[in-house]
C-alpha positions as CSV (number, residue, x, y, z in Angstrom):
1,M,38.1,47.1,7.1
2,H,36.0,49.5,9.1
3,A,34.7,48.7,12.6
4,A,31.3,47.2,13.2
5,P,28.6,49.8,13.3
6,D,27.2,51.3,16.5
7,R,23.5,51.6,16.7
8,I,21.2,54.2,18.2
9,S,17.6,53.3,18.7
10,V,15.4,56.2,17.6
11,G,11.9,56.4,19.0
12,F,9.1,58.0,17.0
13,Q,5.4,58.7,17.4
14,G,3.1,60.0,14.6
15,D,-0.5,60.6,13.7
16,G,-2.5,57.9,12.0
17,A,-2.6,54.2,12.6
18,G,-4.6,51.2,11.5
19,E,-4.7,48.4,9.0
20,G,-6.3,47.6,5.7
21,P,-5.6,46.5,2.1
22,L,-2.9,48.0,0.0
23,S,-3.8,51.0,-2.2
24,W,-3.8,50.5,-5.9
25,G,-0.4,52.2,-6.2
26,Q,1.0,50.1,-3.4
27,L,-0.3,46.9,-5.1
28,E,1.4,47.9,-8.3
29,N,4.7,48.4,-6.5
30,W,4.3,45.3,-4.4
31,S,3.8,43.2,-7.5
32,A,7.0,44.6,-8.9
33,I,8.9,43.8,-5.6
34,V,7.6,40.2,-5.7
35,K,8.3,39.7,-9.4
36,Q,11.8,41.2,-9.3
37,G,12.8,39.6,-6.0
38,T,14.1,42.8,-4.5
39,W,12.8,45.4,-2.1
40,I,13.5,48.0,-4.9
41,P,15.5,50.5,-2.7
42,L,15.6,54.1,-3.6
43,G,18.1,56.6,-2.2
44,G,21.9,56.8,-1.9
45,V,24.7,58.7,-0.3
46,K,24.7,62.3,0.8
47,A,27.7,64.3,2.0
48,L,27.1,66.0,5.3
49,A,27.8,69.6,6.1
50,E,30.8,70.3,8.3
51,G,29.8,70.1,12.0
52,T,26.7,67.9,11.5
53,T,26.0,66.1,14.8
54,V,24.4,62.8,15.6
55,D,21.5,64.5,17.3
56,E,20.7,66.3,14.0
57,V,20.7,63.1,12.1
58,V,18.6,61.4,14.7
59,A,16.1,64.3,14.5
60,E,16.0,63.9,10.7
61,L,15.2,60.2,11.0
62,R,12.6,60.8,13.6
63,Y,11.0,63.4,11.4
64,L,10.7,61.0,8.5
65,M,9.2,58.2,10.7
66,T,6.8,60.6,12.4
67,R,5.5,62.6,9.4
68,Y,4.9,59.8,6.8
69,E,2.6,56.9,7.5
70,P,4.3,54.6,4.9
71,M,7.5,54.9,6.9
72,R,5.6,53.4,9.9
73,T,4.1,50.6,7.8
74,R,4.7,46.9,8.0
75,L,2.9,44.1,6.1
76,R,1.0,41.1,7.4
77,F,0.4,38.2,5.0
78,A,-2.5,35.9,4.7
79,A,-2.0,32.2,4.0
80,D,-2.3,32.9,0.3
81,G,0.3,35.7,0.4
82,T,-2.2,38.6,0.2
83,P,-0.6,41.5,2.1
84,T,-2.3,43.8,4.6
85,Q,-0.7,47.1,5.5
86,V,-0.4,47.8,9.2
87,V,0.4,51.4,10.1
88,H,1.9,51.8,13.5
89,A,1.4,54.9,15.7
90,A,4.8,54.6,17.4
91,G,7.9,52.5,17.4
92,E,11.7,52.5,17.3
93,I,14.2,52.3,14.4
94,D,18.0,51.9,14.4
95,L,20.4,54.5,13.1
96,Q,23.7,52.9,12.3
97,I,27.0,54.8,12.9
98,V,29.8,53.4,10.9
99,D,33.5,54.2,11.6
100,A,35.4,54.5,8.3
101,G,38.8,54.3,9.9
102,A,41.4,55.0,7.2
103,A,39.1,54.2,4.3
104,D,37.4,56.7,2.0
105,P,34.2,57.6,3.9
106,A,32.2,58.2,0.7
107,R,33.2,54.8,-0.5
108,V,32.3,53.2,2.8
109,A,28.8,54.8,2.5
110,E,28.4,53.6,-1.0
111,E,29.4,50.0,0.0
112,L,26.9,50.1,2.8
113,C,24.1,51.1,0.3
114,E,25.2,48.3,-2.0
115,A,25.2,45.8,0.8
116,W,21.7,46.9,1.9
117,S,20.4,46.7,-1.6
118,G,21.5,43.1,-1.9
119,K,20.0,42.2,1.5
120,Q,16.3,41.4,1.4
121,L,13.9,43.4,3.6
122,D,11.5,41.6,5.8
123,F,8.4,43.7,5.3
124,A,6.6,42.0,8.2
125,T,9.2,42.8,10.9
126,E,11.4,45.7,9.5
127,W,10.6,49.3,8.7
128,P,11.0,50.0,5.0
129,L,13.9,52.5,5.6
130,R,17.6,51.9,6.3
131,M,19.8,54.8,7.4
132,A,23.4,55.2,8.6
133,V,26.0,57.9,9.0
134,V,29.7,57.4,8.3
135,R,32.2,58.8,10.8
136,Q,35.9,59.5,10.2
137,G,37.6,60.5,13.4
138,E,35.2,62.9,15.2
139,R,33.5,64.1,12.1
140,L,30.3,62.8,10.5
141,S,31.0,62.9,6.8
142,H,28.3,61.1,4.9
143,M,24.8,59.8,5.3
144,A,23.5,56.5,3.6
145,V,19.8,56.1,3.3
146,L,17.6,53.7,1.3
147,V,13.8,53.4,1.3
148,S,11.7,50.8,-0.4
149,H,9.7,51.7,-3.5
150,L,6.7,50.4,-1.6
151,V,6.9,53.7,0.4
152,T,7.5,56.2,-2.4
153,D,8.6,56.9,-5.9
154,A,11.2,59.3,-7.2
155,A,8.8,62.3,-7.2
156,G,7.7,61.5,-3.6
157,A,11.3,61.1,-2.5
158,M,12.1,64.6,-3.8
159,T,9.1,66.0,-1.9
160,M,10.3,64.3,1.3
161,L,13.8,65.7,0.8
162,A,12.4,69.2,0.5
163,E,10.1,68.8,3.5
164,V,13.0,67.4,5.6
165,A,15.1,70.4,4.7
166,E,12.4,72.8,5.7
167,R,11.0,70.6,8.6
168,T,7.5,71.2,7.2
169,S,5.0,70.9,10.0
170,T,1.7,71.4,8.2
171,P,-0.4,68.3,7.6
172,V,0.6,66.1,4.7
173,P,-1.6,67.2,1.8
174,G,-4.0,64.6,0.5
175,P,-4.8,61.2,1.9
176,Q,-2.0,58.8,2.8
177,P,-2.0,55.2,1.5
178,L,-4.2,53.7,4.2
179,A,-6.9,56.3,3.7
180,Q,-6.5,56.0,-0.1
181,A,-7.1,52.2,0.1
182,Q,-10.2,52.7,2.3
183,W,-11.6,55.2,-0.2
184,Q,-10.7,52.9,-3.2
185,A,-12.7,50.1,-1.6
186,S,-15.7,52.3,-1.0
187,P,-18.7,52.5,-3.4
188,A,-17.4,55.8,-4.7
189,G,-13.9,54.4,-5.2
190,Q,-15.3,51.4,-7.1
191,R,-17.4,53.6,-9.3
192,H,-14.3,55.7,-10.1
193,D,-12.3,52.6,-10.9
194,A,-15.0,51.3,-13.2
195,A,-15.2,54.6,-15.0
196,A,-11.4,54.7,-15.4
197,R,-11.4,51.2,-16.8
198,R,-14.1,52.0,-19.3
199,Y,-12.2,55.2,-20.4
200,W,-8.9,53.4,-21.0
201,E,-10.6,50.4,-22.7
202,G,-12.1,52.9,-25.2
203,I,-8.6,54.5,-25.7
204,L,-7.0,51.1,-26.3
205,Q,-9.7,50.1,-28.8
206,T,-8.6,53.0,-31.0
207,V,-5.0,51.8,-31.2
208,A,-4.1,49.9,-34.3
209,P,-2.9,46.3,-33.7
210,E,0.4,47.1,-35.5
211,R,1.6,50.5,-34.6
212,F,4.9,50.4,-36.6
213,P,5.5,49.4,-40.2
214,R,7.2,46.1,-40.9
215,P,10.8,46.3,-42.1
216,A,11.2,46.2,-45.9
217,A,14.1,43.7,-45.5
218,V,15.3,41.3,-42.9
219,E,18.2,42.9,-41.0
220,S,21.1,41.1,-39.4
221,P,21.2,40.5,-36.5
222,R,17.5,39.9,-36.3
223,Y,17.2,40.9,-32.7
224,W,19.0,44.0,-31.3
225,H,20.0,44.5,-27.7
226,G,20.1,47.9,-26.1
227,E,22.2,48.4,-22.9
228,F,22.3,51.4,-20.7
229,T,25.2,52.0,-18.4
230,S,26.0,54.7,-15.9
231,P,29.2,55.6,-14.1
232,R,28.9,56.7,-10.5
233,W,28.3,60.4,-10.2
234,A,28.1,62.9,-7.4
235,W,26.2,66.2,-6.9
236,P,28.5,69.1,-5.9
237,R,29.1,69.4,-2.2
238,G,26.4,71.5,-0.6
239,A,23.9,70.7,-3.3
240,G,21.8,68.8,-0.8
241,R,21.0,65.9,-3.1
242,P,22.0,62.3,-2.5
243,R,24.6,60.5,-4.6
244,P,23.1,57.3,-6.2
245,V,25.1,54.1,-6.1
246,R,24.9,51.3,-8.6
247,T,22.1,49.1,-7.3
248,P,19.6,47.0,-9.4
249,R,17.1,49.1,-11.2
250,R,18.2,52.4,-9.7
251,C,20.6,54.1,-12.0
252,C,21.0,57.2,-14.1
253,W,21.1,56.3,-17.7
254,R,23.9,58.1,-19.4
255,R,25.1,56.1,-22.3
256,M,23.5,53.6,-24.7
257,R,25.3,50.9,-26.6
258,A,23.5,48.7,-29.2
259,R,24.9,45.4,-30.2
C-alpha cells in the first residue's frame, strides 16, 4: 500500500463569471451523465519528464483552471432537477501528491484514475477536474488527471493539451459555454435553432423507413452481440500524450469479437 496523499491547495483567478442555463452541447452531455450514472471522466495517466517539479505541475493546474471557464463551473439545481451553470471568477482546487513507495508508480497512477472514475462527482460542490502526481522517492514520475465530459470532449481535450504545452495566452477563440447559452436563448439563437430543426426534419423525411434489406433466411442465433475490448496501452515516453486506463465508456477499441 502507498501512503495517504498529500494535498496542495492551488488558487486560481480567471476572466469571465456569471450564471445561466446550460448550452445545447452541455445539455446533451448532462443528459448522458444522468442516464449513465457516471460523471463520464476523460483523461488518464501521463509519464512526467525527468526533473519535473511540483511547482511546474501546480502551474499547469492553475493554467487550466484560469484559462477555461468550464473548469471553473459548478452546477446549481432547481427543485425539479434543472441545472444552472455557475461560472466562478476565482477559487481553489486540490492537487494530490501520492507516494508510490515500492509499488510501480505507473500502476499507482492508473489505480488512482480507476478509483476516481468509480467515485461520483458532486457537480454542485466540486470542480469537474481531478489531478494528482505520483512520487517515488524524490522524483515525480506520473500525472493522473480526469475531467468530466460536461467540460469537454476528446477534440477539446486535445486542444487543451496543446495549449497547456505552449502556455497559450491569447484569448480563447469563440464563445465559451456560458456565452453560448446566452446567445442560444436570444431571438437570433432561437431562429437559428428553428431553422436547423426544419433542415434536419427535411433530411429525415427523405430517409426510407427500412434502410437495409430483410434477410433472405432466418439465421441462428437470431440476435448477435458485438463486444469491443481493449488492453491497456501506453504512448512512448516523451510523446506528451496521456495513457488511458480502463474506465467505463472511455476505451480505445482494438478488437471485436462476435458471439
